[in-house]
Amino acid sequence: MKRTLETTTGEEGGVTPTVPSEVAGGATEAAGGAAQTSKKDRGVVVWADGCFDMFHHGHGNSLRQAKGLGDYLIVGVHSDAEILKNKGPPVMNEQERYAHVRSCKWVDEVYENAPYTTQVKVLDEVGAAFAAHGDDVVLGAEGVDTYHEVKAANRFKTYPRTKGVSTTEIVGRMLLMTRTHHSNLASDDDVRLALGSPDLKSVGERTAVMGFLPSSRTFHQFSGNTEPKKGDKIGYVSGSFDLFHPGHIAMLQEAKELCDFLIVGVLDDTAANNLKSGNWPVMNLNERVLSVLSCRYLDEVIIGCPSQVTLEFLERYNIDIVFYGSVVDPSYRPGKSLARFSQLPESKLHPLPSNKAITSSDIVSRIIKNRAAFAERNQKKVDREGKQETKVHT
């Protein structure tokens, strides 16, 4: 039996959890729209699970490492109700989180509404040899290690956690929205203030700002080795891709279906800030590039692409068509969105009518509107970490 969560849509695309119901099922869904691989052809099956709220490059790196421990990766994603019970309200609703995990290029199948405590019977159900997770401890609502059951059964493996990024820290940036929030200069006190925590000792090691410093090896691990073949139709789409979300993913998926080889240009921090008003972007260039690279619906990324797209640029990369989204983020400066393509003939442009109307501004609005709830969520996490450290040292 697999639990599914009935929800009602709220403002800004959020959800209001209602009572979970029990339905027959438990089947996973193949990622990327592909048919499920026969169980006998999957090799070593790895299970990974989590909330994957506001999916970022740390999540991507986690799933990349999990996939590297075997041949086939099944990812369990917790429901809104499970997260609310054990951690506090998620920023992204479960359908958005399911869709984002499916788009990750290292994921083979997604198991919806996975139990918060990883269970041996679920591993057996999907044919997984073991569960994998980063080397940090995850605690449930009762302060118990959520992997205790699979650890006891000797069906658990770890890999290094990606340091310098967490959903909690990114939430803090959104509440700050200062011009230094994406340059690793924000102090721990700033994040505590943003998250509504006055206690200087209340921010644990994993919730404080630790600057993310990617190496060339990191970019190599995230990148593919694909090159366009002779005769391929090459498409291009550019933007800031800040807080990489399901709206971005839907646009890239649509673009990829209309060409053979898709190049994505990611604006640098200055260009992204010029494109929008206020103190955008929330994520710095390296973080935004890695988030985009974790998506399966593209072939190549141009880092720090030019804001203005010219015919000379298209010729340099043999680009045939330029795509742009029909949903414009309200934080864009007036006229800036389409002005980037003013030097191109209409024959080179193709609008993409996305069915995912979410924008980066919507995500920030969710955080600001529910500041108190997210501050409480952060405090709960800190309290659990403190209790766990006390147990370790006594």
mmCIF file of C-alpha atoms in Angstrom, residues 82-357:
data_model
loop_
_atom_site.group_PDB
_atom_site.id
_atom_site.type_symbol
_atom_site.label_atom_id
_atom_site.label_comp_id
_atom_site.label_asym_id
_atom_site.label_seq_id
_atom_site.Cartn_x
_atom_site.Cartn_y
_atom_site.Cartn_z
ATOM 1 C CA GLU A 82 5.347 14.048 5.812
ATOM 2 C CA ILE A 83 7.589 17.111 5.592
ATOM 3 C CA LEU A 84 5.145 19.258 7.541
ATOM 4 C CA LYS A 85 5.055 16.641 10.301
ATOM 5 C CA ASN A 86 8.792 16.059 10.524
ATOM 6 C CA LYS A 87 10.406 19.288 9.431
ATOM 7 C CA GLY A 88 7.952 22.113 8.852
ATOM 8 C CA PRO A 89 6.256 23.553 5.746
ATOM 9 C CA PRO A 90 8.022 23.001 2.403
ATOM 10 C CA VAL A 91 8.532 25.950 0.052
ATOM 11 C CA MET A 92 7.684 23.924 -3.052
ATOM 12 C CA ASN A 93 4.627 21.684 -3.116
ATOM 13 C CA GLU A 94 4.962 17.967 -3.701
ATOM 14 C CA GLN A 95 4.006 18.032 -7.387
ATOM 15 C CA GLU A 96 6.671 20.662 -8.035
ATOM 16 C CA ARG A 97 9.237 18.611 -6.117
ATOM 17 C CA TYR A 98 8.314 15.373 -7.915
ATOM 18 C CA ALA A 99 8.681 17.118 -11.278
ATOM 19 C CA HIS A 100 12.028 18.645 -10.369
ATOM 20 C CA VAL A 101 13.549 15.364 -9.217
ATOM 21 C CA ARG A 102 12.315 13.655 -12.400
ATOM 22 C CA SER A 103 14.193 16.254 -14.428
ATOM 23 C CA CYS A 104 17.528 15.424 -12.759
ATOM 24 C CA LYS A 105 19.724 13.598 -15.254
ATOM 25 C CA TRP A 106 21.053 11.073 -12.726
ATOM 26 C CA VAL A 107 17.584 9.870 -11.691
ATOM 27 C CA ASP A 108 16.026 6.818 -13.331
ATOM 28 C CA GLU A 109 12.747 6.571 -11.399
ATOM 29 C CA VAL A 110 10.849 8.637 -8.836
ATOM 30 C CA TYR A 111 8.872 7.081 -5.973
ATOM 31 C CA GLU A 112 6.231 9.562 -4.855
ATOM 32 C CA ASN A 113 5.154 9.962 -1.232
ATOM 33 C CA ALA A 114 8.088 8.039 0.181
ATOM 34 C CA PRO A 115 8.013 7.436 3.960
ATOM 35 C CA TYR A 116 10.112 9.904 5.946
ATOM 36 C CA THR A 117 11.845 7.024 7.737
ATOM 37 C CA THR A 118 13.473 4.808 5.120
ATOM 38 C CA GLN A 119 12.048 1.298 5.289
ATOM 39 C CA VAL A 120 13.554 -2.040 4.303
ATOM 40 C CA LYS A 121 10.187 -3.169 2.902
ATOM 41 C CA VAL A 122 10.205 -0.260 0.457
ATOM 42 C CA LEU A 123 13.721 -1.168 -0.690
ATOM 43 C CA ASP A 124 12.484 -4.724 -1.243
ATOM 44 C CA GLU A 125 9.387 -3.433 -3.051
ATOM 45 C CA VAL A 126 11.409 -1.508 -5.641
ATOM 46 C CA GLY A 127 14.285 -3.986 -5.809
ATOM 47 C CA ALA A 128 16.928 -1.703 -4.320
ATOM 48 C CA ALA A 129 20.081 -3.281 -2.900
ATOM 49 C CA PHE A 130 20.625 -0.466 -0.421
ATOM 50 C CA ALA A 131 19.803 3.133 0.478
ATOM 51 C CA ALA A 132 22.337 5.929 0.071
ATOM 52 C CA HIS A 133 22.605 9.355 1.669
ATOM 53 C CA GLY A 134 25.125 12.039 2.517
ATOM 54 C CA ASP A 135 27.265 11.620 5.622
ATOM 55 C CA ASP A 136 25.117 13.980 7.730
ATOM 56 C CA VAL A 137 22.494 12.692 10.178
ATOM 57 C CA VAL A 138 18.800 13.139 9.306
ATOM 58 C CA LEU A 139 16.371 13.158 12.207
ATOM 59 C CA GLY A 140 12.598 12.717 12.192
ATOM 60 C CA ALA A 141 10.023 14.511 14.330
ATOM 61 C CA GLU A 142 10.887 12.344 17.348
ATOM 62 C CA GLY A 143 14.613 12.986 17.041
ATOM 63 C CA VAL A 144 15.354 9.492 15.691
ATOM 64 C CA ASP A 145 17.739 8.800 12.790
ATOM 65 C CA THR A 146 15.498 8.280 9.749
ATOM 66 C CA TYR A 147 17.912 5.671 8.370
ATOM 67 C CA HIS A 148 18.141 3.530 11.528
ATOM 68 C CA GLU A 149 16.163 0.641 10.018
ATOM 69 C CA VAL A 150 18.231 0.234 6.845
ATOM 70 C CA LYS A 151 21.440 0.774 8.812
ATOM 71 C CA ALA A 152 20.478 -2.074 11.145
ATOM 72 C CA ALA A 153 19.876 -4.272 8.098
ATOM 73 C CA ASN A 154 23.319 -3.353 6.700
ATOM 74 C CA ARG A 155 21.694 -1.841 3.619
ATOM 75 C CA PHE A 156 22.983 1.715 3.837
ATOM 76 C CA LYS A 157 25.885 3.576 2.210
ATOM 77 C CA THR A 158 27.098 7.149 2.521
ATOM 78 C CA TYR A 159 28.933 9.692 0.407
ATOM 79 C CA PRO A 160 30.300 13.180 1.241
ATOM 80 C CA ARG A 161 27.656 15.844 1.753
ATOM 81 C CA THR A 162 27.970 18.923 -0.475
ATOM 82 C CA LYS A 163 29.147 21.669 1.861
ATOM 83 C CA GLY A 164 28.257 25.324 1.511
ATOM 84 C CA VAL A 165 24.649 25.005 0.413
ATOM 85 C CA SER A 166 21.329 24.030 1.982
ATOM 86 C CA THR A 167 17.688 24.906 1.453
ATOM 87 C CA THR A 168 17.694 26.651 4.838
ATOM 88 C CA GLU A 169 20.613 28.877 3.860
ATOM 89 C CA ILE A 170 19.017 29.756 0.522
ATOM 90 C CA VAL A 171 15.800 30.708 2.332
ATOM 91 C CA GLY A 172 17.929 33.033 4.443
ATOM 92 C CA ARG A 173 19.287 34.715 1.331
ATOM 93 C CA MET A 174 15.793 35.328 0.022
ATOM 94 C CA LEU A 175 14.777 36.977 3.252
ATOM 95 C CA LEU A 176 17.896 39.132 3.136
ATOM 96 C CA MET A 177 17.981 39.966 -0.587
ATOM 97 C CA THR A 178 21.021 42.241 -0.166
ATOM 98 C CA ARG A 179 23.587 42.856 -2.884
ATOM 99 C CA THR A 180 26.127 40.689 -1.057
ATOM 100 C CA HIS A 181 23.876 37.713 -0.421
ATOM 101 C CA HIS A 182 25.242 35.784 -3.400
ATOM 102 C CA SER A 183 28.925 36.595 -2.920
ATOM 103 C CA ASN A 184 29.607 34.493 0.210
ATOM 104 C CA LEU A 185 29.874 37.657 2.307
ATOM 105 C CA ALA A 186 26.668 37.326 4.323
ATOM 106 C CA SER A 187 27.422 36.740 7.989
ATOM 107 C CA ASP A 188 25.904 34.123 10.264
ATOM 108 C CA ASP A 189 24.215 36.951 12.175
ATOM 109 C CA ASP A 190 22.561 38.134 8.956
ATOM 110 C CA VAL A 191 21.132 34.678 8.321
ATOM 111 C CA ARG A 192 19.941 34.347 11.916
ATOM 112 C CA LEU A 193 18.205 37.720 11.618
ATOM 113 C CA ALA A 194 16.610 36.760 8.305
ATOM 114 C CA LEU A 195 15.295 33.510 9.696
ATOM 115 C CA GLY A 196 13.913 35.194 12.786
ATOM 116 C CA SER A 197 16.285 33.517 15.244
ATOM 117 C CA PRO A 198 17.660 35.933 17.864
ATOM 118 C CA ASP A 199 19.726 33.303 19.686
ATOM 119 C CA LEU A 200 23.363 33.576 18.547
ATOM 120 C CA LYS A 201 23.934 29.916 19.452
ATOM 121 C CA SER A 202 20.806 28.602 17.786
ATOM 122 C CA VAL A 203 22.123 28.250 14.267
ATOM 123 C CA GLY A 204 23.783 24.869 13.886
ATOM 124 C CA GLU A 205 26.783 24.120 11.733
ATOM 125 C CA ARG A 206 24.625 22.976 8.858
ATOM 126 C CA THR A 207 22.306 25.987 8.839
ATOM 127 C CA ALA A 208 24.962 28.705 8.892
ATOM 128 C CA VAL A 209 26.462 30.219 5.754
ATOM 129 C CA MET A 210 29.404 28.247 4.438
ATOM 130 C CA GLY A 211 30.597 29.695 1.162
ATOM 131 C CA PHE A 212 30.222 27.263 -1.737
ATOM 132 C CA LEU A 213 33.513 26.997 -3.600
ATOM 133 C CA PRO A 214 33.220 24.820 -6.723
ATOM 134 C CA SER A 215 36.330 23.386 -8.344
ATOM 135 C CA SER A 216 36.953 22.589 -12.005
ATOM 136 C CA ARG A 217 36.393 18.936 -11.050
ATOM 137 C CA THR A 218 32.871 19.798 -9.850
ATOM 138 C CA PHE A 219 31.944 21.345 -13.192
ATOM 139 C CA HIS A 220 33.449 18.366 -15.014
ATOM 140 C CA GLN A 221 31.384 15.950 -12.893
ATOM 141 C CA PHE A 222 28.178 17.828 -13.721
ATOM 142 C CA SER A 223 28.933 18.285 -17.416
ATOM 143 C CA GLY A 224 28.256 15.851 -20.222
ATOM 144 C CA ASN A 225 30.472 15.039 -23.177
ATOM 145 C CA THR A 226 27.893 15.513 -25.894
ATOM 146 C CA GLU A 227 28.613 17.419 -29.083
ATOM 147 C CA PRO A 228 26.238 18.323 -31.910
ATOM 148 C CA LYS A 229 26.296 15.983 -34.868
ATOM 149 C CA LYS A 230 26.400 17.115 -38.470
ATOM 150 C CA GLY A 231 22.918 18.201 -39.532
ATOM 151 C CA ASP A 232 21.621 18.682 -35.982
ATOM 152 C CA LYS A 233 19.216 21.547 -35.395
ATOM 153 C CA ILE A 234 20.842 23.590 -32.626
ATOM 154 C CA GLY A 235 18.655 25.584 -30.265
ATOM 155 C CA TYR A 236 19.548 28.236 -27.721
ATOM 156 C CA VAL A 237 17.867 29.667 -24.658
ATOM 157 C CA SER A 238 19.385 32.126 -22.188
ATOM 158 C CA GLY A 239 18.547 33.723 -18.866
ATOM 159 C CA SER A 240 19.593 34.016 -15.249
ATOM 160 C CA PHE A 241 17.927 30.718 -14.198
ATOM 161 C CA ASP A 242 17.879 31.931 -10.608
ATOM 162 C CA LEU A 243 16.362 29.558 -8.031
ATOM 163 C CA PHE A 244 16.147 26.978 -10.833
ATOM 164 C CA HIS A 245 12.540 25.778 -10.667
ATOM 165 C CA PRO A 246 9.839 23.752 -12.505
ATOM 166 C CA GLY A 247 9.008 26.739 -14.738
ATOM 167 C CA HIS A 248 12.580 26.762 -16.048
ATOM 168 C CA ILE A 249 12.507 22.994 -16.445
ATOM 169 C CA ALA A 250 9.248 23.038 -18.429
ATOM 170 C CA MET A 251 10.716 25.659 -20.761
ATOM 171 C CA LEU A 252 13.910 23.654 -21.336
ATOM 172 C CA GLN A 253 11.936 20.471 -21.926
ATOM 173 C CA GLU A 254 9.774 22.216 -24.524
ATOM 174 C CA ALA A 255 12.840 23.706 -26.207
ATOM 175 C CA LYS A 256 14.649 20.370 -26.282
ATOM 176 C CA GLU A 257 11.698 18.747 -28.025
ATOM 177 C CA LEU A 258 11.991 21.318 -30.825
ATOM 178 C CA CYS A 259 15.690 20.843 -31.577
ATOM 179 C CA ASP A 260 18.384 18.166 -31.615
ATOM 180 C CA PHE A 261 20.984 19.930 -29.498
ATOM 181 C CA LEU A 262 20.093 22.541 -26.877
ATOM 182 C CA ILE A 263 22.568 25.115 -25.600
ATOM 183 C CA VAL A 264 21.673 27.083 -22.461
ATOM 184 C CA GLY A 265 23.288 30.427 -21.738
ATOM 185 C CA VAL A 266 23.491 31.495 -18.078
ATOM 186 C CA LEU A 267 23.986 35.220 -17.420
ATOM 187 C CA ASP A 268 26.662 36.295 -14.946
ATOM 188 C CA ASP A 269 25.668 37.987 -11.694
ATOM 189 C CA THR A 270 26.013 41.547 -13.026
ATOM 190 C CA ALA A 271 24.008 40.846 -16.183
ATOM 191 C CA ALA A 272 21.335 39.014 -14.166
ATOM 192 C CA ASN A 273 21.071 41.975 -11.805
ATOM 193 C CA ASN A 274 20.776 44.392 -14.731
ATOM 194 C CA LEU A 275 17.992 42.290 -16.228
ATOM 195 C CA LYS A 276 15.916 42.433 -13.063
ATOM 196 C CA SER A 277 15.173 45.126 -10.534
ATOM 197 C CA GLY A 278 16.192 44.968 -6.870
ATOM 198 C CA ASN A 279 18.924 42.692 -5.560
ATOM 199 C CA TRP A 280 18.730 39.673 -7.810
ATOM 200 C CA PRO A 281 20.094 37.056 -8.345
ATOM 201 C CA VAL A 282 19.672 35.036 -5.154
ATOM 202 C CA MET A 283 22.106 32.348 -6.385
ATOM 203 C CA ASN A 284 25.545 33.212 -7.724
ATOM 204 C CA LEU A 285 26.717 32.274 -11.216
ATOM 205 C CA ASN A 286 28.484 29.045 -10.222
ATOM 206 C CA GLU A 287 25.465 27.818 -8.278
ATOM 207 C CA ARG A 288 23.062 28.666 -11.089
ATOM 208 C CA VAL A 289 25.239 26.931 -13.693
ATOM 209 C CA LEU A 290 25.477 23.735 -11.654
ATOM 210 C CA SER A 291 21.720 23.738 -11.063
ATOM 211 C CA VAL A 292 21.117 24.002 -14.810
ATOM 212 C CA LEU A 293 23.710 21.319 -15.566
ATOM 213 C CA SER A 294 21.848 18.856 -13.338
ATOM 214 C CA CYS A 295 18.856 18.995 -15.714
ATOM 215 C CA ARG A 296 18.435 16.312 -18.371
ATOM 216 C CA TYR A 297 16.799 18.581 -20.967
ATOM 217 C CA LEU A 298 19.917 20.285 -22.348
ATOM 218 C CA ASP A 299 23.247 19.450 -23.925
ATOM 219 C CA GLU A 300 25.626 22.327 -23.215
ATOM 220 C CA VAL A 301 25.900 25.432 -21.031
ATOM 221 C CA ILE A 302 27.595 28.720 -21.842
ATOM 222 C CA ILE A 303 28.797 30.230 -18.569
ATOM 223 C CA GLY A 304 28.390 34.008 -18.344
ATOM 224 C CA CYS A 305 26.735 34.324 -21.744
ATOM 225 C CA PRO A 306 26.263 37.762 -23.324
ATOM 226 C CA SER A 307 23.035 39.501 -22.381
ATOM 227 C CA GLN A 308 22.458 40.693 -25.948
ATOM 228 C CA VAL A 309 21.980 37.852 -28.434
ATOM 229 C CA THR A 310 23.394 38.800 -31.848
ATOM 230 C CA LEU A 311 23.658 37.136 -35.250
ATOM 231 C CA GLU A 312 27.419 36.973 -34.743
ATOM 232 C CA PHE A 313 26.852 34.994 -31.553
ATOM 233 C CA LEU A 314 24.506 32.583 -33.363
ATOM 234 C CA GLU A 315 27.055 32.036 -36.119
ATOM 235 C CA ARG A 316 29.820 31.352 -33.612
ATOM 236 C CA TYR A 317 27.873 28.488 -32.045
ATOM 237 C CA ASN A 318 26.006 27.414 -35.222
ATOM 238 C CA ILE A 319 22.686 28.166 -33.513
ATOM 239 C CA ASP A 320 19.597 27.762 -35.724
ATOM 240 C CA ILE A 321 16.819 28.913 -33.425
ATOM 241 C CA VAL A 322 16.534 30.996 -30.242
ATOM 242 C CA PHE A 323 13.839 30.119 -27.725
ATOM 243 C CA TYR A 324 12.367 32.352 -25.053
ATOM 244 C CA GLY A 325 9.708 31.810 -22.417
ATOM 245 C CA SER A 326 6.262 33.391 -22.650
ATOM 246 C CA VAL A 327 6.031 33.737 -18.847
ATOM 247 C CA VAL A 328 7.876 36.899 -17.792
ATOM 248 C CA ASP A 329 9.068 37.248 -14.208
ATOM 249 C CA PRO A 330 7.483 40.401 -12.720
ATOM 250 C CA SER A 331 10.869 41.419 -11.308
ATOM 251 C CA TYR A 332 12.232 42.032 -14.838
ATOM 252 C CA ARG A 333 12.944 45.662 -15.614
ATOM 253 C CA PRO A 334 10.364 47.016 -18.098
ATOM 254 C CA GLY A 335 11.256 46.100 -21.665
ATOM 255 C CA LYS A 336 14.402 44.184 -20.701
ATOM 256 C CA SER A 337 13.075 40.682 -21.349
ATOM 257 C CA LEU A 338 12.667 40.866 -25.141
ATOM 258 C CA ALA A 339 15.193 43.669 -25.694
ATOM 259 C CA ARG A 340 17.915 41.014 -25.551
ATOM 260 C CA PHE A 341 16.747 39.711 -28.946
ATOM 261 C CA SER A 342 16.222 43.053 -30.701
ATOM 262 C CA GLN A 343 19.041 42.425 -33.168
ATOM 263 C CA LEU A 344 17.618 39.122 -34.382
ATOM 264 C CA PRO A 345 15.094 38.607 -37.183
ATOM 265 C CA GLU A 346 11.765 37.094 -36.149
ATOM 266 C CA SER A 347 12.570 33.988 -38.162
ATOM 267 C CA LYS A 348 15.252 33.128 -35.610
ATOM 268 C CA LEU A 349 12.946 33.447 -32.588
ATOM 269 C CA HIS A 350 10.528 30.925 -31.139
ATOM 270 C CA PRO A 351 8.345 31.679 -28.069
ATOM 271 C CA LEU A 352 7.620 28.825 -25.673
ATOM 272 C CA PRO A 353 4.133 28.883 -24.119
ATOM 273 C CA SER A 354 4.882 27.181 -20.798
ATOM 274 C CA ASN A 355 2.216 25.405 -18.773
ATOM 275 C CA LYS A 356 4.243 26.124 -15.621
ATOM 276 C CA ALA A 357 3.589 29.764 -14.738
#
